[in-house]
Backbone as a ProteinNet text record, in pm:
[ID]
protein_1_A
[PRIMARY]
MALAAEIQDLFAQYDAAEVAARALVTEMNERVGTWRPSPDKWSVALCLDHIAATNRAYLEAMRAPLERSRVGGKLRRKPVLPGFFGRLFIKGVEPPVPKTLRIRAPKLIVPRPGVPLSEGIAQFLASQQEVCEVITKNADLDLASIHFRNPFIRGVSFTVASGLYIIVAHERRHLWQAGHIRDLAQQALSEPAA
[TERTIARY]
4188.2	4146.7	4199.6	4264.2	4319.7	4207.1	4224.1	4125.5	4141	4028.5	4029.4	4103	4157.6	4237.9	4159.7	4032	3955.7	3925.3	3914.7	3896	4026.9	4137.5	4267.9	4283.9	4239.6	4245.6	4156.3	4038.4	3947	4011.3	4069.4	4140.9	4255	4325.9	4436.3	4384.1	4266.4	4207.9	4170.6	4113.2	4080.5	4207.2	4309.6	4437.5	4496.1	4489.6	4542.8	4466.1	4334.6	4254.2	4292.5	4314.8	4354.7	4492.2	4585.5	4719.2	4707.4	4623.5	4604.6	4545.3	4448	4386	4486.2	4562.2	4662.6	4768.1	4811.7	4910.6	4852.6	4725.1	4657.9	4663.1	4637.6	4627.6	4757.9	4859.7	4988	5041.1	5075	5128.5	5029.1	4901.6	4800	4748	4744.4	4690.5	4539.1	4478	4331.7	4283.8	4360.6	4321.5	4309.5	4406.9	4401.9	4292.1	4281.6	4186.4	4041.1	4013.2	3873.6	3844.8	3943.8	3925.2	3830.2	3739.6	3643.6	3660.3	3660.3	3675.5	3564.2	3445.1	3331.1	3234	3137.6	3047.2	2968.3	2946.5	2869.8	2959.5	3089.1	3184.4	3236.1	3293.5	3341.7	3489.5	3526.7	3667.4	3719.1	3847.2	3904.7	3833	3813.5	3746.2	3604.8	3533.3	3396.3	3395.2	3493.1	3502.8	3519.8	3608	3632.7	3508.4	3437.8	3315.5	3208	3198.3	3102.3	3134	3260.2	3298.8	3254.6	3283.1	3247	3096	3019	2872.8	2821.4	2879.6	2839	2872.8	2993.3	3033.3	2934.1	2899.1	2808.3	2667.5	2622.3	2489.1	2485	2589	2595.1	2601.8	2684.9	2697.1	2564.7	2495	2365	2267.3	2268.4	2179.5	2217	2343.1	2390.7	2367	2355.7	2355.7	2245.8	2121.1	2009.8	2022	2048.2	2065.3	2181.1	2288.8	2400.9	2360.1	2288.9	2246	2149.4	2054.2	1960.8	2037.1	2136.4	2215.3	2296.9	2349.3	2425.6	2333.1	2215.8	2119.2	2075.5	2058.2	2015.5	2127.7	2248.1	2360.8	2400.9	2386.2	2418.7	2570	2640.2	2786.2	2838.5	2959.3	3025	3028.5	2984	2990.3	3058.5	3052.4	3106.1	3217.3	3299.9	3400.7	3333.5	3397.9	3346.4	3385.2	3305.9	3329.4	3198.9	3206	3082.8	3015.6	2882.6	2806.2	2811.8	2740.1	2741.3	2699.3	2582.8	2535	2623.9	2677.2	2771.8	2895.1	2946.6	3065.7	3036.1	2916.6	2878.6	2872.3	2812	2799.5	2937.6	3024.1	3160.3	3234.1	3218.7	3285.9	3244.9	3118.2	3070.1	3115.3	3159.9	3201.8	3352.3	3429.3	3576	3622.9	3727.9	3782.9	3869.7	3897.8	3836.5	3693.8	3610.3	3468	3436.8	3382.9	3345.8	3234.6	3232.7	3131.3	2990.1	2971.3	2837.4	2790.5	2882	2844.8	2846.1	2863	2863	2719.2	2685	2549.8	2558.7	2451.8	2446.3	2433.3	2499.5	2490.8	2350.9	2292.6	2164	2176.4	2065.9	2065.1	2128.7	2105.7	2156.3	2308.7	2377.4	2524.1	2591.6	2514.7	2576.4	2664.4	2787.8	2875.4	2819.9	2854.6	2810.6	2880.7	2810.5	2874.5	2983.3	3089.6	3195.1	3279.7	3284.6	3364.8	3512.7	3582.8	3726.6	3800.3	3918.1	3996.8	4021.9	4055.5	4084.4	3963.3	3845	3722.5	3693.2	3715.2	3692.2	3778.5	3907.3	3996.1	3964.9	3930.3	3896.4	3772.2	3672	3549.5	3577.8	3659.4	3696.2	3764.5	3865	3940.7	3852.4	3762.8	3671.3	3578	3529.5	3439.4	3514.9	3642.1	3725.9	3734.3	3757.6	3767.2	3635.8	3523.3	3392.2	3371.7	3409.1	3394.6	3480.2	3604.5	3694.5	3645.7	3585.1	3527.4	3411.2	3327.5	3215.6	3269	3371.9	3430.3	3485	3562.7	3623.4	3517.1	3417.2	3311.9	3231.4	3217.2	3126.8	3196.6	3327.8	3403.3	3362	3301.2	3257.7	3119.6	3050.2	2917.1	2928.4	2820	2817.5	2784.1	2880.1	2859.7	2820.4	2851.8	2818	2673.3	2599.6	2458.4	2364.3	2417.8	2335.1	2308.2	2180.5	2143.3	2101	2126	2078.4	2026.2	1937.4	1881.8	1977.8	2000.2	2083.1	2013.7	2083.9	2018.7	1989.6	2034.9	2019.6	1933.2	1919.9	1845.2	1731.8	1611.6	1494.3	1480.1	1452.8	1428.4	1553.2	1670.2	1795.2	1856.9	1898.2	1970	2097.9	2192.5	2321.6	2352.5	2448	2500.2	2591.3	2610	2701.5	2842	2881.9	3013.3	3023.6	2921	2921.4	2928.8	2849.8	2848.2	2984	3056.1	3188.9	3287	3273.9	3359	3313	3181.8	3129.8	3182.9	3180.2	3228.7	3372.8	3459.7	3601.4	3623.1	3544	3553.5	3507.5	3400.9	3350.9	3456.1	3527	3636.1	3742.5	3780.9	3883.3	3835	3706.7	3649.7	3668.9	3631.3	3635.2	3774	3858.6	3998.7	4066.7	4032.8	4082.3	4033.2	3903.8	3845.8	3917.1	3938.2	4003.4	4146.4	4216.4	4351.5	4350.5	4251.9	4236.8	4207.1	4118.4	4083.8	4206.3	4284.1	4406.3	4499.6	4516.8	4605.4	4553.9	4422.4	4362.2	4379.3	4358.7	4371.2	4513.6	4610	4749.8	4785.4	4734.3	4760.7	4691.1	4563.4	4486.1	4539	4578.5	4622.6	4767	4841.3	4980.3	4992.1	4885.4	4888.8	4870.6	4946.1	4928.3	4791	4732.6	4600.9	4612.6	4511.9	4515.1	4472.1
1242.8	1159.7	1016.9	964.2	828.6	725.8	616.9	509.3	433.2	389.3	309.7	178.4	122.2	-0.6	-114.5	-129.8	-242.5	-221.7	-96.5	-71.9	-98.7	-61.5	-94.7	-246.3	-319.1	-465.3	-521.3	-463.7	-507.7	-487	-369.7	-345	-445.2	-477.2	-573.7	-710.8	-749.5	-877.9	-877.7	-767.2	-757.5	-755.2	-684.8	-683.4	-824.2	-898.7	-1035.5	-1124.8	-1107.5	-1186.9	-1153.5	-1025.7	-986	-1043.1	-1036.2	-1093	-1243.7	-1311.9	-1456.5	-1487.6	-1408.1	-1431.4	-1408.5	-1301.5	-1273.6	-1384.7	-1430.9	-1539.4	-1668.3	-1691.7	-1811.8	-1819.5	-1707.6	-1710.4	-1675.8	-1632.3	-1600.4	-1724.4	-1706.5	-1814.2	-1927.7	-1907	-2009.1	-1988.9	-2096	-2082.9	-2106.5	-2074.1	-2083.9	-2227.4	-2321.1	-2462.4	-2503.2	-2466.9	-2496.8	-2413.4	-2286.1	-2195.4	-2227	-2298.1	-2331.9	-2481.4	-2557.9	-2702	-2724.4	-2822.3	-2856.1	-3003.1	-3033.8	-3173.4	-3263.2	-3206.7	-3276.7	-3169.2	-3206.1	-3104.9	-3024.8	-3083.7	-3012.6	-2937.6	-2937.2	-2866.8	-2742.2	-2652	-2525	-2530.5	-2443.7	-2420.3	-2304.6	-2275.5	-2158.2	-2032.5	-2020.1	-1901.9	-1887.6	-1998.4	-1993.5	-1954.6	-2001.5	-1960.4	-1809	-1753.6	-1609.1	-1531.4	-1580.6	-1514.9	-1518.4	-1631.1	-1644.8	-1546.9	-1533.5	-1438.4	-1297.6	-1259	-1124.3	-1103.2	-1201.7	-1189.5	-1177.8	-1254.7	-1249.5	-1114.1	-1066	-934.4	-828.3	-829.7	-727	-740.9	-863	-882.5	-828	-855.2	-800.6	-648.1	-592.2	-446.4	-382	-442.2	-388.7	-387.9	-492.7	-499.5	-395.7	-356.6	-259.5	-114	-87.5	50.6	137.8	94.2	177.1	202	99.6	127.9	224.2	212.7	305.1	447.8	461.3	595	656.5	577.6	628.2	671.8	594.8	628.1	755.1	772.4	894.6	1015.6	1006.8	1117	1144.7	1037.3	1051.6	1088.3	1099	1138.3	1034.3	906.3	797.6	773.3	860.7	854	749.3	710.8	602.7	624.7	520.7	521.1	394.9	288	158.5	113.9	23	-34.9	-109.9	-112	-181	-328.2	-399.8	-542.2	-617.6	-745.3	-822.1	-846	-857.1	-890.4	-1040.1	-1083.7	-1223.8	-1316.8	-1289.6	-1377.1	-1366.5	-1248.2	-1232	-1318	-1319.7	-1402.2	-1550.8	-1594.5	-1735.2	-1767.4	-1677.9	-1697.8	-1702.7	-1610.4	-1605	-1735.3	-1785.6	-1910.6	-2024.4	-2027.1	-2131.1	-2113.2	-1993.3	-1963.1	-1982.1	-1963	-1970.5	-2108.4	-2111.5	-2240.1	-2301	-2428.6	-2524.1	-2554.7	-2579.7	-2598.4	-2747.5	-2793.8	-2935.6	-2966.6	-3086.5	-3125.1	-3102.8	-3113.3	-3094.6	-2949.5	-2854	-2712.3	-2660.2	-2747.8	-2705.2	-2701.3	-2589.7	-2573.5	-2523	-2543.1	-2492.8	-2341.1	-2277	-2131.1	-2091.6	-1988.3	-1937.9	-1894.3	-1902.4	-1873.6	-1738.1	-1639.5	-1503.9	-1498.8	-1592.8	-1586.9	-1711	-1789.6	-1901.4	-1839.6	-1885.3	-1824.7	-1841.5	-1746.3	-1750.9	-1866.3	-1939.5	-2052.5	-2005.6	-2082.7	-2057.7	-1934	-1885.2	-1766	-1798.7	-1721.4	-1743.7	-1696	-1747.7	-1712.1	-1561.7	-1500.8	-1356.2	-1275.8	-1317.4	-1248.5	-1275.1	-1397.3	-1430.2	-1346.3	-1336.3	-1257.3	-1109	-1062.5	-920.7	-884	-970.3	-943.5	-947	-1042.5	-1048.6	-919.2	-876.5	-756.2	-631.3	-622.2	-507.2	-506.4	-624.1	-630.1	-596.8	-635.6	-598.7	-446.7	-382.1	-236	-173.8	-229.6	-177.6	-190.6	-305.1	-324.9	-223.1	-207.7	-113.8	30.2	64.7	198.9	219.8	118.1	128	146.2	71.4	85.9	227.6	273.9	406.8	515.6	508.6	610.7	614.9	499.5	490.4	464.3	478.5	451	540.5	655	747	712.6	616.8	576.8	467.9	447.7	345.6	209.2	152.7	29.2	-89.3	-81.8	-191.6	-183.9	-80.3	-74.4	-52.6	-41.4	-28.4	-169.2	-204.3	-339.3	-341.6	-454.5	-478.7	-621.7	-645.9	-780.8	-866.7	-987.3	-1081.6	-1107.8	-1089.8	-1106.6	-1252.2	-1345.7	-1487.1	-1565.5	-1516.7	-1589.7	-1500.8	-1535.1	-1455.2	-1444.5	-1323.5	-1300.3	-1282.6	-1288	-1273.2	-1137.6	-1066.8	-941.6	-941.6	-863.9	-848.1	-699.8	-665.8	-529.9	-519.4	-398.9	-378.8	-425.3	-399	-446.4	-597.8	-670.5	-816.3	-853.3	-785.2	-814.5	-797.9	-694.7	-672.2	-782	-832.2	-943.9	-1075.4	-1090.3	-1210.4	-1216.2	-1103	-1099.2	-1149.5	-1097.5	-1135.9	-1280.6	-1329.4	-1471	-1559.5	-1517.5	-1590.9	-1592.4	-1482.1	-1479.2	-1582.4	-1586.2	-1684.3	-1826.6	-1851.3	-1984.6	-2027.3	-1940.8	-1981	-1967.8	-1885.7	-1885.9	-2015.4	-2062.7	-2192.2	-2302	-2298.5	-2395.7	-2388.2	-2267.2	-2249	-2303.3	-2286	-2341.5	-2493.2	-2553	-2699	-2743.6	-2671.5	-2705.1	-2689	-2582.7	-2562.1	-2682.1	-2728.9	-2843.4	-2967.6	-2990.7	-3105	-3091.2	-2969.4	-2944.4	-2970.3	-2919.6	-2939	-3086.9	-3160.5	-3304.4	-3374.9	-3345.9	-3413.1	-3380.6	-3257.1	-3215.7	-3254	-3293.4	-3335.4	-3486.1	-3559	-3705	-3743.3	-3841.5	-3885.7	-3949.6	-3929.4	-3987.8	-4139.3	-4206.3	-4352.5	-4414.6
8417	8528.9	8508.7	8609.5	8602.9	8613.1	8542.5	8549.2	8679.6	8733.7	8855.9	8831	8936.3	8925.4	8861.6	8898.1	8842.5	8694.2	8648.6	8505.4	8431.7	8491.6	8432.6	8421.9	8524.8	8522.5	8412.1	8396.4	8291.2	8153.6	8132.2	8006	7987.2	8094	8085.1	8042.2	8091.1	8051.6	7903.1	7856.1	7713.1	7628	7674.2	7601.8	7593.9	7704.4	7706.6	7609.3	7601.4	7507.7	7363.5	7336.9	7201.6	7166.1	7259	7236.9	7210.7	7288.5	7271	7133.6	7090	6959.2	6846.4	6856.9	6752.8	6748.4	6865.4	6871.1	6813	6838.9	6789.4	6637.2	6570.7	6424.3	6352.7	6427.7	6364.5	6293.1	6169.3	6085.2	6061.5	6093.4	6066.7	5924.5	5848.1	5713.3	5714.4	5602.5	5589.7	5610.4	5563.2	5575.1	5721.8	5803.1	5946.9	6013.1	5976.3	6040.2	6014	5904.6	5873.1	5887.7	5931.1	5952.3	6069	6051.1	6156.9	6194	6324.6	6367	6313.6	6294.7	6236.4	6187.5	6103.9	6048.3	6152.8	6269.6	6373.1	6472	6448.2	6535.7	6464.8	6542.7	6488.1	6453.7	6360.9	6326.7	6412.1	6400.9	6468.1	6420.1	6288.5	6232.8	6287.9	6300.2	6352.9	6500.2	6576.9	6718.4	6728.3	6645.7	6648.3	6606	6504.7	6458.8	6567.5	6636.2	6746.8	6859.9	6894.2	6999.2	6959.5	6835.7	6789.5	6794.6	6750.5	6752.7	6895.7	6986.3	7127.3	7187.9	7162.9	7214	7170.2	7042.5	6989.2	7045.7	7068.1	7127.3	7270.3	7347	7483.2	7480.3	7393.6	7386.2	7347	7252.7	7211.1	7328.5	7409.2	7526.1	7631.9	7636.8	7736.5	7695.3	7566.2	7516.6	7577.4	7571.7	7622.3	7772.5	7854.6	7997.8	8026.2	7951.3	7970.1	7933.3	7822.4	7779.5	7880.9	7929.2	8032.1	8156.4	8194.2	8313.2	8292.4	8171.8	8143.3	8151.2	8087.8	8090.7	8234.3	8312.4	8451.5	8547.4	8497.7	8582.2	8685.4	8649.7	8743.2	8741.9	8809.4	8808.7	8905.9	8882.3	8954.5	9105.7	9177.8	9323.6	9375.7	9297.7	9341.4	9246.5	9293.3	9202.8	9087.5	8973.5	8855.3	8866.4	8944.9	8969.2	8952.1	8912.9	8897.3	9031.9	9026.3	9145.4	9172.5	9274.8	9316.7	9202.7	9140.7	9033.3	8909.7	8886.2	8776.2	8796.2	8918.8	8948.1	8927.4	8968.6	8946.8	8798	8722.4	8578.6	8513.6	8552.6	8498.3	8527.1	8647.5	8685	8591.4	8551	8460.3	8316.5	8282	8145.2	8126.3	8231.6	8222	8173.9	8092.4	8050	8158.9	8152.1	8060	8103.4	8006	8032.1	8037.1	8151.3	8157.5	8057.2	8006.2	7907	7959	8090.1	8147	8138.6	8119.5	8110.2	7966.5	7870.3	7730.5	7680.3	7618.3	7564.5	7421	7347.1	7209.9	7211.9	7119.1	7108.6	7062.4	7123.4	7074.2	6927.9	6855.9	6712.5	6678.7	6763.6	6742.1	6729.1	6792.1	6795	6736.6	6662	6590.2	6481.8	6468.1	6367.2	6226.1	6142.5	6003.3	5931.7	5848.8	5780.4	5683.7	5677.9	5580.4	5603.9	5727	5756.1	5735.8	5652	5638.1	5763.2	5784.2	5902.1	5909.3	5797.3	5797.3	5843.1	5805.1	5847.7	5995	6040	6180.9	6273.6	6243.6	6330.7	6317.4	6197	6179	6260.2	6257.8	6334.6	6484.4	6526.9	6668.9	6711.8	6636.4	6673.1	6670.8	6573.8	6567.9	6688.9	6727.4	6844	6972.6	6979.7	7095	7107.3	6994	6991.6	7039.5	6994.1	7034.3	7185.2	7241.8	7386.9	7461.8	7420.1	7489.5	7477.6	7364.8	7349.6	7446	7463.6	7558.5	7700.5	7735.7	7870	7887.6	7790.7	7799.6	7810.1	7724.5	7720.6	7849.7	7916.2	8030.8	8163.2	8168.1	8291.1	8406.9	8376.3	8482.2	8538	8475.9	8523.3	8629	8701.5	8807.3	8745.8	8675.9	8599.4	8686.6	8815.3	8906.4	8954.7	8915.4	8955.9	8837.5	8717.6	8596.9	8545	8532.7	8489.3	8342.6	8278.9	8142.2	8136.2	8041.6	8024.8	7944.1	7995.4	7921.5	7787.7	7676.5	7546.4	7509.3	7590.2	7556.4	7653.9	7775.8	7878.5	7926.8	7888.8	7923.8	8075.7	8121.6	8263.5	8347.7	8285.5	8360.3	8326.3	8429.5	8405.8	8488.5	8441.4	8507.5	8516	8601.5	8597	8474.9	8426.8	8314.5	8353.5	8477.6	8523.3	8507.4	8552.8	8536.6	8389.5	8306.5	8163.5	8098.3	8137.2	8079.1	8118.7	8239.9	8283.4	8220.4	8199	8132	7988.9	7919.9	7781.3	7772.8	7857.2	7846.6	7891.8	7987.4	8026.3	7910.6	7842.3	7726	7614.8	7598.1	7500.2	7535	7661.7	7703.5	7676.7	7703.8	7682.3	7537.1	7443.6	7303.4	7241.1	7297.6	7252.9	7296.4	7415.1	7462.2	7367.4	7333.8	7241.1	7105.6	7055.9	6925.8	6927.1	7038.2	7049.9	7042.2	7105.4	7100.8	6957.1	6889.3	6750.5	6660.2	6680.3	6601.4	6615.2	6739.6	6762.6	6691.1	6698.1	6628.1	6477	6425.5	6281.6	6234.5	6308.8	6269.3	6267.3	6364.8	6369.1	6252.6	6231.5	6126.5	5987	5966.4	5833.2	5803.4	5906.2	5883.3	5866.8	5901.9	5888.5	5742.1	5695.5	5556.5	5538.6	5421.9	5392.1	5389.2	5442.2	5448.9	5319.2
[MASK]
++++++++++++++++++++++++++++++++++++++++++++++++++++++++++++++++++++++++++++++++++++++++++++++++++++++++++++++++++++++++++++++++++++++++++++++++++++++++++++++++++++++++++++++++++++++++++++++++++

């Protein structure tokens, strides 16, 4: 069975994020990858670790509703596209992010301290694989009508379709951030000490 066009598009977005992450860290050394603009800011490695933690938190929140829907035979009837509120949320997550929309990461997804670059990219890539497996396994379900609770905002729920688009938009946000940090690191580490 051929995948629907919107699922193919979703896979293309995840593939593009993976290509961007791999390009970001290609030829990057540990010093650049773990450099932080200040103690309260993240490094490239921390951005990647945060993305992986967020992906897994969203997937965990989706698992039970997906399983109930599979048991209940809730097969696909609608396109796998985000709903109205999902689209609004995605718009706020997409880069570049204005300073007014920047918020602290919830404790559940704060990156682990001291994550090396190799671990950050490995966790990101593993979480990408997990997301794509969930999409593949559940592409026959009605993802646009199966709801799950947002694991970070109490009382808010999204459709699984919205959640899958939120995840990849969130990836783009932090890959954009990581690219900015890489540029700052390369500049700071190439300047002679005063």
